[in-house]
Amino acid sequence: MKTEWDTILDNSSTKANRVTKPAHYNNNDTGIECIDAIRAATGKHFEGYLQGNILKYTWRYRYKNGIEDLQKAQVYMKWLEDYYAEQKTK
Protein backbone atom coordinates (compact mmCIF):
# COMPACT_ATOMS: atom_id res chain seq x y z
CA MET A 1 0.00 0.00 0.00
CA LYS A 2 2.72 2.48 -1.02
CA THR A 3 1.32 5.98 -1.18
CA GLU A 4 2.67 9.34 -2.28
CA TRP A 5 2.98 10.19 1.43
CA ASP A 6 5.27 7.18 1.93
CA THR A 7 7.50 8.30 -0.92
CA ILE A 8 7.79 11.84 0.43
CA LEU A 9 8.70 10.63 3.91
CA ASP A 10 11.01 7.88 2.64
CA ASN A 11 13.06 10.41 0.71
CA SER A 12 13.14 13.17 3.32
CA SER A 13 15.54 11.75 5.92
CA THR A 14 16.81 8.75 7.81
CA LYS A 15 14.49 9.72 10.68
CA ALA A 16 11.54 9.47 8.29
CA ASN A 17 12.63 5.94 7.46
CA ARG A 18 12.37 5.13 11.16
CA VAL A 19 8.80 6.42 11.01
CA THR A 20 7.52 5.01 7.71
CA LYS A 21 9.74 2.02 6.95
CA PRO A 22 11.55 0.76 10.04
CA ALA A 23 14.00 -1.97 9.01
CA HIS A 24 12.64 -4.34 11.65
CA TYR A 25 9.24 -4.42 9.87
CA ASN A 26 10.74 -5.75 6.63
CA ASN A 27 13.48 -7.95 8.05
CA ASN A 28 12.45 -11.20 6.41
CA ASP A 29 13.21 -13.38 3.41
CA THR A 30 9.90 -12.64 1.67
CA GLY A 31 10.35 -8.91 1.10
CA ILE A 32 6.76 -8.39 2.28
CA GLU A 33 6.23 -5.25 4.35
CA CYS A 34 4.62 -5.91 7.72
CA ILE A 35 1.81 -3.37 7.05
CA ASP A 36 0.89 -5.22 3.84
CA ALA A 37 0.75 -8.55 5.68
CA ILE A 38 -1.42 -6.98 8.40
CA ARG A 39 -3.78 -5.55 5.79
CA ALA A 40 -4.10 -8.93 4.11
CA ALA A 41 -4.66 -10.70 7.45
CA THR A 42 -7.19 -8.25 8.87
CA GLY A 43 -9.27 -7.71 5.72
CA LYS A 44 -12.25 -5.50 6.48
CA HIS A 45 -10.89 -4.90 10.01
CA PHE A 46 -7.80 -3.08 8.68
CA GLU A 47 -9.55 0.25 9.27
CA GLY A 48 -9.84 -0.51 13.00
CA TYR A 49 -6.18 -1.52 13.13
CA LEU A 50 -5.20 1.85 11.66
CA GLN A 51 -7.47 3.72 14.09
CA GLY A 52 -5.94 1.82 17.00
CA ASN A 53 -2.44 2.79 16.02
CA ILE A 54 -3.41 6.45 15.62
CA LEU A 55 -4.80 6.35 19.16
CA LYS A 56 -1.73 4.52 20.51
CA TYR A 57 0.79 6.98 19.10
CA THR A 58 -1.17 10.09 20.09
CA TRP A 59 -1.72 8.65 23.55
CA ARG A 60 1.92 7.94 24.32
CA TYR A 61 3.88 10.68 22.51
CA ARG A 62 4.52 12.71 25.68
CA TYR A 63 5.85 9.72 27.57
CA LYS A 64 7.81 7.74 25.01
CA ASN A 65 9.11 9.04 21.67
CA GLY A 66 7.78 12.59 21.43
CA ILE A 67 7.63 13.98 17.90
CA GLU A 68 8.53 10.61 16.35
CA ASP A 69 5.30 9.13 17.77
CA LEU A 70 3.31 12.09 16.44
CA GLN A 71 4.87 11.49 13.02
CA LYS A 72 3.92 7.83 13.22
CA ALA A 73 0.35 8.84 14.08
CA GLN A 74 0.35 11.06 10.98
CA VAL A 75 1.52 8.17 8.81
CA TYR A 76 -1.29 5.96 10.14
CA MET A 77 -3.76 8.80 9.62
CA LYS A 78 -2.68 9.14 5.99
CA TRP A 79 -2.98 5.38 5.50
CA LEU A 80 -6.47 5.55 7.03
CA GLU A 81 -7.42 8.41 4.70
CA ASP A 82 -6.13 6.44 1.71
CA TYR A 83 -7.91 3.28 2.83
CA TYR A 84 -11.17 5.13 3.44
CA ALA A 85 -11.00 6.82 0.01
CA GLU A 86 -10.27 3.47 -1.60
CA GLN A 87 -13.27 1.83 0.11
CA LYS A 88 -15.57 4.70 -0.97
CA THR A 89 -14.69 4.06 -4.63
CA LYS A 90 -15.57 0.36 -4.49
mmCIF file of C-alpha atoms in Angstrom:
data_model
loop_
_atom_site.group_PDB
_atom_site.id
_atom_site.type_symbol
_atom_site.label_atom_id
_atom_site.label_comp_id
_atom_site.label_asym_id
_atom_site.label_seq_id
_atom_site.Cartn_x
_atom_site.Cartn_y
_atom_site.Cartn_z
ATOM 1 C CA MET A 1 0.000 0.000 0.000
ATOM 2 C CA LYS A 2 2.718 2.480 -1.015
ATOM 3 C CA THR A 3 1.319 5.976 -1.183
ATOM 4 C CA GLU A 4 2.667 9.339 -2.276
ATOM 5 C CA TRP A 5 2.977 10.188 1.428
ATOM 6 C CA ASP A 6 5.271 7.178 1.934
ATOM 7 C CA THR A 7 7.502 8.305 -0.922
ATOM 8 C CA ILE A 8 7.792 11.838 0.429
ATOM 9 C CA LEU A 9 8.705 10.632 3.909
ATOM 10 C CA ASP A 10 11.010 7.878 2.639
ATOM 11 C CA ASN A 11 13.059 10.405 0.713
ATOM 12 C CA SER A 12 13.139 13.170 3.315
ATOM 13 C CA SER A 13 15.536 11.747 5.922
ATOM 14 C CA THR A 14 16.814 8.750 7.808
ATOM 15 C CA LYS A 15 14.489 9.723 10.681
ATOM 16 C CA ALA A 16 11.542 9.474 8.290
ATOM 17 C CA ASN A 17 12.634 5.939 7.465
ATOM 18 C CA ARG A 18 12.369 5.128 11.163
ATOM 19 C CA VAL A 19 8.797 6.421 11.015
ATOM 20 C CA THR A 20 7.519 5.008 7.707
ATOM 21 C CA LYS A 21 9.742 2.025 6.952
ATOM 22 C CA PRO A 22 11.548 0.765 10.039
ATOM 23 C CA ALA A 23 13.995 -1.965 9.006
ATOM 24 C CA HIS A 24 12.638 -4.343 11.650
ATOM 25 C CA TYR A 25 9.243 -4.419 9.866
ATOM 26 C CA ASN A 26 10.744 -5.753 6.633
ATOM 27 C CA ASN A 27 13.478 -7.950 8.055
ATOM 28 C CA ASN A 28 12.453 -11.197 6.413
ATOM 29 C CA ASP A 29 13.206 -13.379 3.405
ATOM 30 C CA THR A 30 9.902 -12.642 1.670
ATOM 31 C CA GLY A 31 10.346 -8.905 1.104
ATOM 32 C CA ILE A 32 6.764 -8.388 2.278
ATOM 33 C CA GLU A 33 6.228 -5.253 4.349
ATOM 34 C CA CYS A 34 4.619 -5.911 7.719
ATOM 35 C CA ILE A 35 1.807 -3.371 7.049
ATOM 36 C CA ASP A 36 0.893 -5.220 3.839
ATOM 37 C CA ALA A 37 0.745 -8.547 5.681
ATOM 38 C CA ILE A 38 -1.421 -6.980 8.401
ATOM 39 C CA ARG A 39 -3.784 -5.550 5.789
ATOM 40 C CA ALA A 40 -4.099 -8.933 4.113
ATOM 41 C CA ALA A 41 -4.657 -10.705 7.445
ATOM 42 C CA THR A 42 -7.187 -8.248 8.872
ATOM 43 C CA GLY A 43 -9.269 -7.711 5.721
ATOM 44 C CA LYS A 44 -12.255 -5.496 6.484
ATOM 45 C CA HIS A 45 -10.891 -4.904 10.005
ATOM 46 C CA PHE A 46 -7.799 -3.081 8.681
ATOM 47 C CA GLU A 47 -9.546 0.250 9.275
ATOM 48 C CA GLY A 48 -9.841 -0.509 12.999
ATOM 49 C CA TYR A 49 -6.180 -1.521 13.131
ATOM 50 C CA LEU A 50 -5.199 1.855 11.664
ATOM 51 C CA GLN A 51 -7.470 3.724 14.089
ATOM 52 C CA GLY A 52 -5.945 1.823 17.004
ATOM 53 C CA ASN A 53 -2.437 2.795 16.022
ATOM 54 C CA ILE A 54 -3.407 6.453 15.623
ATOM 55 C CA LEU A 55 -4.796 6.351 19.163
ATOM 56 C CA LYS A 56 -1.727 4.522 20.508
ATOM 57 C CA TYR A 57 0.785 6.978 19.098
ATOM 58 C CA THR A 58 -1.166 10.088 20.087
ATOM 59 C CA TRP A 59 -1.722 8.645 23.555
ATOM 60 C CA ARG A 60 1.916 7.937 24.317
ATOM 61 C CA TYR A 61 3.884 10.680 22.512
ATOM 62 C CA ARG A 62 4.519 12.713 25.683
ATOM 63 C CA TYR A 63 5.850 9.716 27.570
ATOM 64 C CA LYS A 64 7.810 7.737 25.009
ATOM 65 C CA ASN A 65 9.109 9.036 21.674
ATOM 66 C CA GLY A 66 7.777 12.591 21.427
ATOM 67 C CA ILE A 67 7.631 13.976 17.897
ATOM 68 C CA GLU A 68 8.525 10.614 16.351
ATOM 69 C CA ASP A 69 5.304 9.132 17.774
ATOM 70 C CA LEU A 70 3.309 12.094 16.437
ATOM 71 C CA GLN A 71 4.867 11.494 13.022
ATOM 72 C CA LYS A 72 3.919 7.828 13.225
ATOM 73 C CA ALA A 73 0.354 8.837 14.080
ATOM 74 C CA GLN A 74 0.346 11.061 10.984
ATOM 75 C CA VAL A 75 1.518 8.168 8.811
ATOM 76 C CA TYR A 76 -1.285 5.961 10.139
ATOM 77 C CA MET A 77 -3.761 8.803 9.621
ATOM 78 C CA LYS A 78 -2.683 9.136 5.995
ATOM 79 C CA TRP A 79 -2.982 5.378 5.499
ATOM 80 C CA LEU A 80 -6.467 5.552 7.033
ATOM 81 C CA GLU A 81 -7.415 8.410 4.702
ATOM 82 C CA ASP A 82 -6.133 6.436 1.710
ATOM 83 C CA TYR A 83 -7.913 3.277 2.829
ATOM 84 C CA TYR A 84 -11.171 5.132 3.437
ATOM 85 C CA ALA A 85 -11.004 6.819 0.013
ATOM 86 C CA GLU A 86 -10.273 3.467 -1.601
ATOM 87 C CA GLN A 87 -13.272 1.832 0.107
ATOM 88 C CA LYS A 88 -15.566 4.697 -0.969
ATOM 89 C CA THR A 89 -14.693 4.061 -4.628
ATOM 90 C CA LYS A 90 -15.569 0.356 -4.493
#
